[in-house]
């Protein structure tokens, strides 16, 4: 999570692929209780979350969570920020379309983090981000789901999109 700082906020993206209503809750990051900031659920029961926590010490952190049942695939993405004007996001948006398109208006000097996931019945889907730089793309072993995330430095309005190739119609979700 990088160098310790008195104003360091860890932003956790959770990518949860399951249709059994087994949501994620009670998240801690480095022993600090995290606050859920945004959620997107698609028709297939896949859920994306953003959590934040002010974690001022240490350079690594363990993420602990409760899972309300079983889960087919679960992924975590961590980002860090310091000296934020506000820990509460200025804007958020979500989509279950392909491409997953979200328009955000962010204060000057701000940034946007987006996470997305898609399933496929015939091989791994791949993400193509527009107006944001991909930070990761991961397919859990043995799964037909791919997780991806992107980052953009913005101040003002921007539309961030994630276009999935080789994806199924019911398995997509994007959250920014």
N, C-alpha and C. Protein backbone atom coordinates (compact mmCIF):
# COMPACT_ATOMS: atom_id res chain seq x y z
N UNK A 1 0.83 -1.21 0.00
CA UNK A 1 0.00 0.00 0.00
C UNK A 1 0.86 1.26 0.00
N UNK A 2 2.16 1.09 -0.19
CA UNK A 2 3.05 2.23 -0.31
C UNK A 2 3.47 2.79 1.03
N UNK A 3 4.18 3.90 0.96
CA UNK A 3 4.73 4.53 2.16
C UNK A 3 3.62 4.99 3.09
N UNK A 4 3.89 4.86 4.39
CA UNK A 4 2.94 5.32 5.40
C UNK A 4 2.79 6.83 5.33
N UNK A 5 1.59 7.32 5.60
CA UNK A 5 1.32 8.75 5.62
C UNK A 5 0.09 8.99 6.48
N UNK A 6 0.08 10.09 7.20
CA UNK A 6 -1.04 10.38 8.10
C UNK A 6 -2.35 10.60 7.34
N UNK A 7 -2.27 10.88 6.04
CA UNK A 7 -3.48 11.11 5.25
C UNK A 7 -3.74 10.01 4.23
N UNK A 8 -3.05 8.87 4.37
CA UNK A 8 -3.18 7.81 3.36
C UNK A 8 -4.53 7.10 3.47
N UNK A 9 -5.26 7.10 2.35
CA UNK A 9 -6.52 6.38 2.23
C UNK A 9 -6.28 5.21 1.28
N UNK A 10 -6.64 4.02 1.72
CA UNK A 10 -6.57 2.84 0.86
C UNK A 10 -7.96 2.62 0.28
N UNK A 11 -8.01 2.52 -1.03
CA UNK A 11 -9.26 2.29 -1.76
C UNK A 11 -9.22 0.85 -2.24
N UNK A 12 -10.22 0.08 -1.86
CA UNK A 12 -10.28 -1.34 -2.17
C UNK A 12 -11.43 -1.59 -3.14
N UNK A 13 -11.09 -2.12 -4.30
CA UNK A 13 -12.11 -2.59 -5.24
C UNK A 13 -12.29 -4.07 -5.03
N UNK A 14 -13.53 -4.51 -4.88
CA UNK A 14 -13.83 -5.93 -4.69
C UNK A 14 -14.65 -6.38 -5.89
N UNK A 15 -14.19 -7.44 -6.54
CA UNK A 15 -14.86 -8.00 -7.71
C UNK A 15 -15.35 -9.39 -7.31
N UNK A 16 -16.65 -9.57 -7.26
CA UNK A 16 -17.27 -10.76 -6.67
C UNK A 16 -18.16 -11.41 -7.71
N UNK A 17 -17.81 -12.60 -8.15
CA UNK A 17 -18.57 -13.29 -9.18
C UNK A 17 -19.31 -14.46 -8.57
N UNK A 18 -20.62 -14.30 -8.41
CA UNK A 18 -21.41 -15.40 -7.88
C UNK A 18 -22.89 -15.06 -8.02
N UNK A 19 -23.70 -16.05 -8.09
CA UNK A 19 -25.15 -15.83 -8.21
C UNK A 19 -25.90 -16.35 -6.99
N UNK A 20 -25.20 -16.57 -5.89
CA UNK A 20 -25.83 -17.17 -4.71
C UNK A 20 -26.04 -16.18 -3.57
N UNK A 21 -26.11 -14.90 -3.88
CA UNK A 21 -26.36 -13.87 -2.87
C UNK A 21 -25.38 -13.96 -1.71
N UNK A 22 -24.12 -14.11 -2.01
CA UNK A 22 -23.12 -14.26 -0.95
C UNK A 22 -22.24 -13.02 -0.87
N UNK A 23 -22.82 -11.88 -0.58
CA UNK A 23 -22.11 -10.62 -0.59
C UNK A 23 -20.96 -10.52 0.39
N UNK A 24 -20.10 -9.53 0.15
CA UNK A 24 -18.94 -9.24 0.98
C UNK A 24 -19.33 -8.15 1.99
N UNK A 25 -18.91 -8.32 3.24
CA UNK A 25 -19.19 -7.32 4.26
C UNK A 25 -18.09 -7.34 5.31
N UNK A 26 -18.18 -6.45 6.29
CA UNK A 26 -17.24 -6.37 7.42
C UNK A 26 -15.79 -6.39 6.94
N UNK A 27 -15.44 -5.45 6.08
CA UNK A 27 -14.10 -5.39 5.51
C UNK A 27 -13.19 -4.56 6.41
N UNK A 28 -11.98 -5.08 6.65
CA UNK A 28 -10.93 -4.29 7.30
C UNK A 28 -9.70 -4.31 6.40
N UNK A 29 -8.95 -3.21 6.44
CA UNK A 29 -7.72 -3.09 5.68
C UNK A 29 -6.64 -2.70 6.68
N UNK A 30 -5.67 -3.58 6.87
CA UNK A 30 -4.63 -3.31 7.86
C UNK A 30 -5.18 -3.14 9.26
N UNK A 31 -6.25 -3.84 9.57
CA UNK A 31 -6.88 -3.77 10.89
C UNK A 31 -7.81 -2.59 11.08
N UNK A 32 -8.00 -1.77 10.06
CA UNK A 32 -8.87 -0.60 10.13
C UNK A 32 -10.19 -0.91 9.42
N UNK A 33 -11.30 -0.67 10.09
CA UNK A 33 -12.61 -0.91 9.48
C UNK A 33 -12.77 -0.05 8.23
N UNK A 34 -13.20 -0.67 7.15
CA UNK A 34 -13.40 0.04 5.88
C UNK A 34 -14.87 0.39 5.71
N UNK A 35 -15.12 1.49 5.01
CA UNK A 35 -16.48 1.95 4.73
C UNK A 35 -16.83 1.64 3.29
N UNK A 36 -17.98 1.02 3.08
CA UNK A 36 -18.44 0.74 1.72
C UNK A 36 -18.89 2.05 1.08
N UNK A 37 -18.37 2.36 -0.12
CA UNK A 37 -18.66 3.63 -0.79
C UNK A 37 -19.55 3.49 -2.02
N UNK A 38 -19.49 2.36 -2.72
CA UNK A 38 -20.29 2.19 -3.93
C UNK A 38 -20.44 0.69 -4.21
N UNK A 39 -21.55 0.33 -4.88
CA UNK A 39 -21.85 -1.06 -5.20
C UNK A 39 -22.56 -1.13 -6.55
N UNK A 40 -22.29 -2.19 -7.30
CA UNK A 40 -23.04 -2.48 -8.53
C UNK A 40 -23.30 -3.97 -8.58
N UNK A 41 -24.54 -4.37 -8.77
CA UNK A 41 -24.91 -5.77 -8.92
C UNK A 41 -25.53 -5.96 -10.30
N UNK A 42 -25.10 -7.00 -11.02
CA UNK A 42 -25.71 -7.25 -12.33
C UNK A 42 -26.77 -8.34 -12.23
N UNK A 43 -27.41 -8.64 -13.36
CA UNK A 43 -28.52 -9.61 -13.39
C UNK A 43 -28.08 -11.02 -13.02
N UNK A 44 -26.79 -11.32 -13.17
CA UNK A 44 -26.28 -12.65 -12.84
C UNK A 44 -25.88 -12.80 -11.39
N UNK A 45 -25.97 -11.71 -10.60
CA UNK A 45 -25.62 -11.76 -9.20
C UNK A 45 -24.18 -11.39 -8.90
N UNK A 46 -23.41 -11.01 -9.93
CA UNK A 46 -22.05 -10.54 -9.69
C UNK A 46 -22.11 -9.16 -9.07
N UNK A 47 -21.19 -8.89 -8.14
CA UNK A 47 -21.22 -7.63 -7.40
C UNK A 47 -19.84 -6.99 -7.42
N UNK A 48 -19.80 -5.68 -7.66
CA UNK A 48 -18.59 -4.89 -7.55
C UNK A 48 -18.76 -3.93 -6.38
N UNK A 49 -17.71 -3.73 -5.61
CA UNK A 49 -17.75 -2.83 -4.45
C UNK A 49 -16.53 -1.92 -4.46
N UNK A 50 -16.67 -0.74 -3.86
CA UNK A 50 -15.55 0.07 -3.44
C UNK A 50 -15.66 0.30 -1.94
N UNK A 51 -14.55 0.07 -1.22
CA UNK A 51 -14.44 0.36 0.19
C UNK A 51 -13.25 1.30 0.39
N UNK A 52 -13.27 2.13 1.44
CA UNK A 52 -12.12 2.97 1.78
C UNK A 52 -11.82 2.87 3.27
N UNK A 53 -10.54 3.06 3.59
CA UNK A 53 -10.11 3.11 4.99
C UNK A 53 -8.89 4.01 5.10
N UNK A 54 -8.83 4.80 6.17
CA UNK A 54 -7.67 5.62 6.48
C UNK A 54 -6.67 4.72 7.20
N UNK A 55 -5.62 4.30 6.48
CA UNK A 55 -4.62 3.38 7.02
C UNK A 55 -3.30 4.16 7.06
N UNK A 56 -2.93 4.66 8.23
CA UNK A 56 -1.82 5.61 8.34
C UNK A 56 -0.46 4.97 8.54
N UNK A 57 -0.41 3.69 8.93
CA UNK A 57 0.89 3.07 9.21
C UNK A 57 1.09 1.82 8.37
N UNK A 58 2.34 1.42 8.26
CA UNK A 58 2.69 0.21 7.53
C UNK A 58 2.82 0.43 6.03
N UNK A 59 3.50 -0.52 5.38
CA UNK A 59 3.65 -0.47 3.92
C UNK A 59 2.90 -1.60 3.23
N UNK A 60 2.40 -2.54 4.02
CA UNK A 60 1.55 -3.62 3.52
C UNK A 60 0.34 -3.71 4.44
N UNK A 61 -0.71 -4.34 3.96
CA UNK A 61 -1.91 -4.49 4.79
C UNK A 61 -2.63 -5.77 4.42
N UNK A 62 -3.15 -6.44 5.40
CA UNK A 62 -4.00 -7.61 5.19
C UNK A 62 -5.43 -7.13 5.05
N UNK A 63 -6.14 -7.68 4.06
CA UNK A 63 -7.56 -7.39 3.88
C UNK A 63 -8.33 -8.56 4.48
N UNK A 64 -9.18 -8.26 5.46
CA UNK A 64 -10.06 -9.25 6.07
C UNK A 64 -11.49 -8.90 5.69
N UNK A 65 -12.33 -9.92 5.52
CA UNK A 65 -13.71 -9.68 5.11
C UNK A 65 -14.59 -10.85 5.53
N UNK A 66 -15.89 -10.61 5.54
CA UNK A 66 -16.87 -11.68 5.75
C UNK A 66 -17.57 -11.93 4.42
N UNK A 67 -17.79 -13.19 4.13
CA UNK A 67 -18.47 -13.59 2.90
C UNK A 67 -19.73 -14.35 3.31
N UNK A 68 -20.88 -13.86 2.85
CA UNK A 68 -22.15 -14.45 3.24
C UNK A 68 -22.50 -15.71 2.49
N UNK A 69 -21.60 -16.67 2.43
CA UNK A 69 -21.85 -17.92 1.73
C UNK A 69 -20.67 -18.29 0.85
N UNK A 70 -20.92 -19.08 -0.18
CA UNK A 70 -19.86 -19.48 -1.09
C UNK A 70 -19.76 -18.48 -2.25
N UNK A 71 -18.65 -18.56 -2.96
CA UNK A 71 -18.39 -17.62 -4.04
C UNK A 71 -17.58 -18.32 -5.13
N UNK A 72 -17.94 -18.12 -6.39
CA UNK A 72 -17.23 -18.76 -7.50
C UNK A 72 -15.85 -18.13 -7.72
N UNK A 73 -15.76 -16.80 -7.68
CA UNK A 73 -14.49 -16.11 -7.88
C UNK A 73 -14.55 -14.77 -7.16
N UNK A 74 -13.45 -14.40 -6.51
CA UNK A 74 -13.39 -13.16 -5.75
C UNK A 74 -12.03 -12.52 -5.99
N UNK A 75 -12.03 -11.23 -6.33
CA UNK A 75 -10.78 -10.51 -6.57
C UNK A 75 -10.75 -9.20 -5.81
N UNK A 76 -9.53 -8.75 -5.48
CA UNK A 76 -9.34 -7.48 -4.77
C UNK A 76 -8.33 -6.63 -5.53
N UNK A 77 -8.57 -5.34 -5.58
CA UNK A 77 -7.64 -4.38 -6.17
C UNK A 77 -7.44 -3.25 -5.18
N UNK A 78 -6.19 -2.93 -4.85
CA UNK A 78 -5.93 -1.86 -3.89
C UNK A 78 -5.29 -0.67 -4.60
N UNK A 79 -5.73 0.50 -4.19
CA UNK A 79 -5.20 1.77 -4.66
C UNK A 79 -4.96 2.62 -3.42
N UNK A 80 -4.06 3.59 -3.51
CA UNK A 80 -3.81 4.47 -2.37
C UNK A 80 -3.87 5.91 -2.84
N UNK A 81 -4.25 6.78 -1.93
CA UNK A 81 -4.28 8.21 -2.21
C UNK A 81 -3.93 8.94 -0.91
N UNK A 82 -3.32 10.10 -1.04
CA UNK A 82 -3.01 10.92 0.13
C UNK A 82 -3.54 12.33 -0.09
N UNK A 83 -3.74 13.02 1.01
CA UNK A 83 -4.14 14.43 0.98
C UNK A 83 -5.44 14.66 0.21
N UNK A 84 -6.40 13.76 0.36
CA UNK A 84 -7.70 13.93 -0.30
C UNK A 84 -8.48 15.06 0.37
N UNK A 85 -9.21 15.81 -0.44
CA UNK A 85 -10.08 16.86 0.11
C UNK A 85 -11.22 16.22 0.90
N UNK A 86 -11.65 15.03 0.48
CA UNK A 86 -12.74 14.32 1.13
C UNK A 86 -12.60 12.83 0.84
N UNK A 87 -12.81 12.00 1.84
CA UNK A 87 -12.74 10.55 1.64
C UNK A 87 -13.96 10.04 0.88
N UNK A 88 -15.08 10.74 0.99
CA UNK A 88 -16.29 10.35 0.28
C UNK A 88 -16.12 10.72 -1.20
N UNK A 89 -16.35 9.77 -2.11
CA UNK A 89 -16.18 10.08 -3.54
C UNK A 89 -17.08 11.25 -3.97
N UNK A 90 -16.53 12.10 -4.82
CA UNK A 90 -17.30 13.23 -5.36
C UNK A 90 -18.36 12.75 -6.33
N UNK A 91 -18.13 11.60 -6.96
CA UNK A 91 -19.07 11.05 -7.93
C UNK A 91 -18.85 9.55 -8.05
N UNK A 92 -19.89 8.84 -8.42
CA UNK A 92 -19.75 7.43 -8.76
C UNK A 92 -20.83 7.09 -9.78
N UNK A 93 -20.61 6.03 -10.48
CA UNK A 93 -21.58 5.58 -11.47
C UNK A 93 -21.33 4.13 -11.79
N UNK A 94 -22.30 3.49 -12.44
CA UNK A 94 -22.16 2.07 -12.75
C UNK A 94 -22.94 1.71 -14.00
N UNK A 95 -22.62 0.55 -14.54
CA UNK A 95 -23.26 0.08 -15.75
C UNK A 95 -23.20 -1.44 -15.79
N UNK A 96 -24.19 -2.07 -16.41
CA UNK A 96 -24.15 -3.50 -16.68
C UNK A 96 -24.21 -3.76 -18.18
N UNK A 97 -23.94 -2.73 -18.98
CA UNK A 97 -23.94 -2.84 -20.43
C UNK A 97 -22.55 -3.19 -20.94
N UNK A 98 -22.46 -3.47 -22.25
CA UNK A 98 -21.17 -3.65 -22.90
C UNK A 98 -21.16 -2.78 -24.15
N UNK A 99 -20.36 -1.71 -24.19
CA UNK A 99 -19.40 -1.37 -23.16
C UNK A 99 -20.05 -0.79 -21.91
N UNK A 100 -19.40 -1.02 -20.78
CA UNK A 100 -19.83 -0.40 -19.53
C UNK A 100 -19.31 1.02 -19.52
N UNK A 101 -20.21 1.98 -19.59
CA UNK A 101 -19.83 3.38 -19.74
C UNK A 101 -20.34 4.17 -18.55
N UNK A 102 -19.44 4.94 -17.93
CA UNK A 102 -19.77 5.73 -16.74
C UNK A 102 -19.24 7.15 -16.96
N UNK A 103 -20.12 8.15 -16.80
CA UNK A 103 -19.70 9.54 -16.90
C UNK A 103 -19.62 10.12 -15.49
N UNK A 104 -18.47 10.70 -15.17
CA UNK A 104 -18.22 11.25 -13.84
C UNK A 104 -17.80 12.70 -13.94
N UNK A 105 -18.19 13.51 -12.98
CA UNK A 105 -17.66 14.87 -12.85
C UNK A 105 -16.89 14.92 -11.54
N UNK A 106 -15.59 15.20 -11.66
CA UNK A 106 -14.68 15.14 -10.53
C UNK A 106 -14.04 16.51 -10.33
N UNK A 107 -13.85 16.94 -9.07
CA UNK A 107 -13.21 18.23 -8.81
C UNK A 107 -11.81 18.32 -9.42
N UNK A 108 -11.32 19.53 -9.69
CA UNK A 108 -9.96 19.70 -10.23
C UNK A 108 -8.93 18.99 -9.36
N UNK A 109 -7.97 18.35 -10.03
CA UNK A 109 -6.93 17.60 -9.32
C UNK A 109 -7.37 16.23 -8.87
N UNK A 110 -8.56 15.81 -9.25
CA UNK A 110 -9.11 14.53 -8.82
C UNK A 110 -8.70 13.37 -9.71
N UNK A 111 -9.25 12.22 -9.39
CA UNK A 111 -8.96 11.00 -10.16
C UNK A 111 -10.19 10.11 -10.15
N UNK A 112 -10.21 9.18 -11.07
CA UNK A 112 -11.28 8.19 -11.13
C UNK A 112 -10.65 6.80 -11.15
N UNK A 113 -11.22 5.90 -10.38
CA UNK A 113 -10.84 4.49 -10.39
C UNK A 113 -12.05 3.72 -10.87
N UNK A 114 -11.83 2.82 -11.81
CA UNK A 114 -12.93 2.00 -12.33
C UNK A 114 -12.53 0.53 -12.25
N UNK A 115 -13.50 -0.31 -11.92
CA UNK A 115 -13.30 -1.76 -11.96
C UNK A 115 -14.43 -2.36 -12.80
N UNK A 116 -14.12 -3.48 -13.43
CA UNK A 116 -15.11 -4.11 -14.29
C UNK A 116 -14.87 -5.61 -14.31
N UNK A 117 -15.91 -6.35 -14.63
CA UNK A 117 -15.78 -7.80 -14.74
C UNK A 117 -16.72 -8.31 -15.82
N UNK A 118 -16.34 -9.44 -16.42
CA UNK A 118 -17.19 -10.06 -17.43
C UNK A 118 -16.94 -11.56 -17.44
N UNK A 119 -17.98 -12.30 -17.73
CA UNK A 119 -17.88 -13.74 -17.86
C UNK A 119 -17.96 -14.15 -19.31
N UNK A 120 -17.61 -15.38 -19.60
CA UNK A 120 -17.66 -15.91 -20.96
C UNK A 120 -17.86 -17.41 -20.91
N UNK A 121 -18.57 -17.91 -21.89
CA UNK A 121 -18.78 -19.35 -21.97
C UNK A 121 -17.77 -20.02 -22.89
N UNK A 122 -16.99 -19.23 -23.64
CA UNK A 122 -16.12 -19.83 -24.66
C UNK A 122 -14.72 -19.24 -24.67
N UNK A 123 -14.12 -19.04 -23.53
CA UNK A 123 -12.77 -18.51 -23.48
C UNK A 123 -12.73 -17.20 -22.73
N UNK A 124 -11.53 -16.77 -22.36
CA UNK A 124 -11.42 -15.59 -21.50
C UNK A 124 -11.79 -14.30 -22.22
N UNK A 125 -12.67 -13.49 -21.62
CA UNK A 125 -12.93 -12.17 -22.17
C UNK A 125 -11.75 -11.24 -21.90
N UNK A 126 -11.58 -10.23 -22.72
CA UNK A 126 -10.54 -9.24 -22.49
C UNK A 126 -11.17 -7.85 -22.47
N UNK A 127 -10.57 -6.98 -21.65
CA UNK A 127 -11.09 -5.63 -21.46
C UNK A 127 -10.33 -4.64 -22.33
N UNK A 128 -11.06 -3.66 -22.84
CA UNK A 128 -10.46 -2.54 -23.56
C UNK A 128 -11.04 -1.27 -22.96
N UNK A 129 -10.18 -0.50 -22.27
CA UNK A 129 -10.62 0.71 -21.57
C UNK A 129 -10.49 1.93 -22.46
N UNK A 130 -11.47 2.83 -22.39
CA UNK A 130 -11.42 4.10 -23.08
C UNK A 130 -11.43 5.21 -22.02
N UNK A 131 -10.55 6.19 -22.18
CA UNK A 131 -10.42 7.35 -21.29
C UNK A 131 -9.93 6.99 -19.90
N UNK A 132 -9.25 5.86 -19.77
CA UNK A 132 -8.62 5.47 -18.51
C UNK A 132 -7.51 4.47 -18.84
N UNK A 133 -6.51 4.39 -17.99
CA UNK A 133 -5.37 3.50 -18.21
C UNK A 133 -5.55 2.22 -17.39
N UNK A 134 -5.56 1.09 -18.10
CA UNK A 134 -5.73 -0.19 -17.42
C UNK A 134 -4.60 -0.42 -16.43
N UNK A 135 -4.96 -0.85 -15.23
CA UNK A 135 -4.00 -1.15 -14.17
C UNK A 135 -3.81 -2.65 -13.96
N UNK A 136 -4.85 -3.43 -14.27
CA UNK A 136 -4.74 -4.88 -14.14
C UNK A 136 -5.83 -5.55 -14.95
N UNK A 137 -5.57 -6.79 -15.33
CA UNK A 137 -6.56 -7.68 -15.92
C UNK A 137 -6.20 -9.08 -15.45
N UNK A 138 -7.14 -9.74 -14.78
CA UNK A 138 -6.85 -11.01 -14.13
C UNK A 138 -8.01 -11.98 -14.32
N UNK A 139 -7.70 -13.20 -14.66
CA UNK A 139 -8.70 -14.26 -14.75
C UNK A 139 -8.37 -15.31 -13.70
N UNK A 140 -9.24 -15.46 -12.69
CA UNK A 140 -8.98 -16.48 -11.66
C UNK A 140 -8.87 -17.87 -12.28
N UNK A 141 -7.96 -18.66 -11.77
CA UNK A 141 -7.72 -20.00 -12.28
C UNK A 141 -9.00 -20.83 -12.30
N UNK A 142 -9.27 -21.45 -13.44
CA UNK A 142 -10.42 -22.32 -13.57
C UNK A 142 -11.75 -21.61 -13.72
N UNK A 143 -11.75 -20.29 -13.87
CA UNK A 143 -12.99 -19.52 -13.96
C UNK A 143 -13.21 -18.98 -15.37
N UNK A 144 -14.46 -18.68 -15.69
CA UNK A 144 -14.82 -18.04 -16.95
C UNK A 144 -15.06 -16.56 -16.77
N UNK A 145 -14.48 -15.97 -15.77
CA UNK A 145 -14.66 -14.56 -15.46
C UNK A 145 -13.31 -13.87 -15.51
N UNK A 146 -13.29 -12.64 -16.02
CA UNK A 146 -12.09 -11.82 -16.00
C UNK A 146 -12.39 -10.54 -15.24
N UNK A 147 -11.45 -10.12 -14.39
CA UNK A 147 -11.55 -8.88 -13.63
C UNK A 147 -10.57 -7.88 -14.24
N UNK A 148 -10.95 -6.59 -14.25
CA UNK A 148 -10.06 -5.56 -14.77
C UNK A 148 -10.28 -4.26 -14.00
N UNK A 149 -9.27 -3.39 -14.01
CA UNK A 149 -9.40 -2.10 -13.35
C UNK A 149 -8.58 -1.05 -14.08
N UNK A 150 -9.00 0.22 -13.94
CA UNK A 150 -8.34 1.32 -14.65
C UNK A 150 -8.33 2.56 -13.78
N UNK A 151 -7.46 3.50 -14.12
CA UNK A 151 -7.28 4.74 -13.37
C UNK A 151 -7.18 5.90 -14.35
N UNK A 152 -7.75 7.05 -13.95
CA UNK A 152 -7.62 8.26 -14.76
C UNK A 152 -7.52 9.47 -13.85
N UNK A 153 -6.52 10.30 -14.11
CA UNK A 153 -6.40 11.60 -13.44
C UNK A 153 -7.31 12.57 -14.19
N UNK A 154 -8.30 13.14 -13.51
CA UNK A 154 -9.21 14.09 -14.17
C UNK A 154 -9.59 15.20 -13.23
N UNK A 155 -10.04 16.25 -13.78
CA UNK A 155 -10.70 17.34 -13.08
C UNK A 155 -11.76 17.83 -14.04
N UNK A 156 -13.01 17.65 -13.72
CA UNK A 156 -14.10 17.96 -14.64
C UNK A 156 -14.85 16.71 -14.99
N UNK A 157 -15.42 16.70 -16.18
CA UNK A 157 -16.26 15.59 -16.60
C UNK A 157 -15.51 14.67 -17.57
N UNK A 158 -15.70 13.38 -17.41
CA UNK A 158 -15.11 12.39 -18.32
C UNK A 158 -16.01 11.17 -18.35
N UNK A 159 -16.04 10.53 -19.50
CA UNK A 159 -16.75 9.26 -19.65
C UNK A 159 -15.71 8.16 -19.76
N UNK A 160 -15.76 7.23 -18.84
CA UNK A 160 -14.85 6.08 -18.83
C UNK A 160 -15.65 4.86 -19.26
N UNK A 161 -15.09 4.10 -20.20
CA UNK A 161 -15.79 2.92 -20.72
C UNK A 161 -14.88 1.71 -20.68
N UNK A 162 -15.50 0.56 -20.47
CA UNK A 162 -14.81 -0.72 -20.56
C UNK A 162 -15.59 -1.59 -21.54
N UNK A 163 -14.94 -1.93 -22.64
CA UNK A 163 -15.55 -2.76 -23.68
C UNK A 163 -14.95 -4.15 -23.58
N UNK A 164 -15.80 -5.15 -23.42
CA UNK A 164 -15.35 -6.52 -23.25
C UNK A 164 -15.48 -7.30 -24.55
N UNK A 165 -14.42 -7.98 -24.96
CA UNK A 165 -14.50 -8.89 -26.10
C UNK A 165 -14.80 -10.28 -25.58
N UNK A 166 -15.51 -11.07 -26.38
CA UNK A 166 -15.81 -12.46 -26.05
C UNK A 166 -16.50 -12.61 -24.70
N UNK A 167 -17.50 -11.76 -24.44
CA UNK A 167 -18.18 -11.83 -23.15
C UNK A 167 -19.62 -12.26 -23.32
N UNK A 168 -20.21 -12.69 -22.21
CA UNK A 168 -21.60 -13.10 -22.22
C UNK A 168 -22.49 -11.90 -21.90
N UNK A 169 -23.74 -11.96 -22.28
CA UNK A 169 -24.61 -10.81 -22.14
C UNK A 169 -25.02 -10.52 -20.70
N UNK A 170 -25.07 -11.52 -19.83
CA UNK A 170 -25.55 -11.28 -18.47
C UNK A 170 -24.47 -11.14 -17.43
N UNK A 171 -23.20 -11.29 -17.81
CA UNK A 171 -22.15 -11.37 -16.82
C UNK A 171 -21.28 -10.14 -16.67
N UNK A 172 -21.74 -8.98 -17.14
CA UNK A 172 -20.89 -7.78 -17.09
C UNK A 172 -21.32 -6.82 -16.00
N UNK A 173 -20.34 -6.09 -15.46
CA UNK A 173 -20.62 -5.00 -14.54
C UNK A 173 -19.42 -4.08 -14.51
N UNK A 174 -19.68 -2.76 -14.42
CA UNK A 174 -18.62 -1.76 -14.34
C UNK A 174 -18.99 -0.78 -13.24
N UNK A 175 -18.03 -0.36 -12.42
CA UNK A 175 -18.25 0.58 -11.34
C UNK A 175 -17.09 1.55 -11.30
N UNK A 176 -17.41 2.86 -11.21
CA UNK A 176 -16.35 3.89 -11.10
C UNK A 176 -16.72 4.86 -10.02
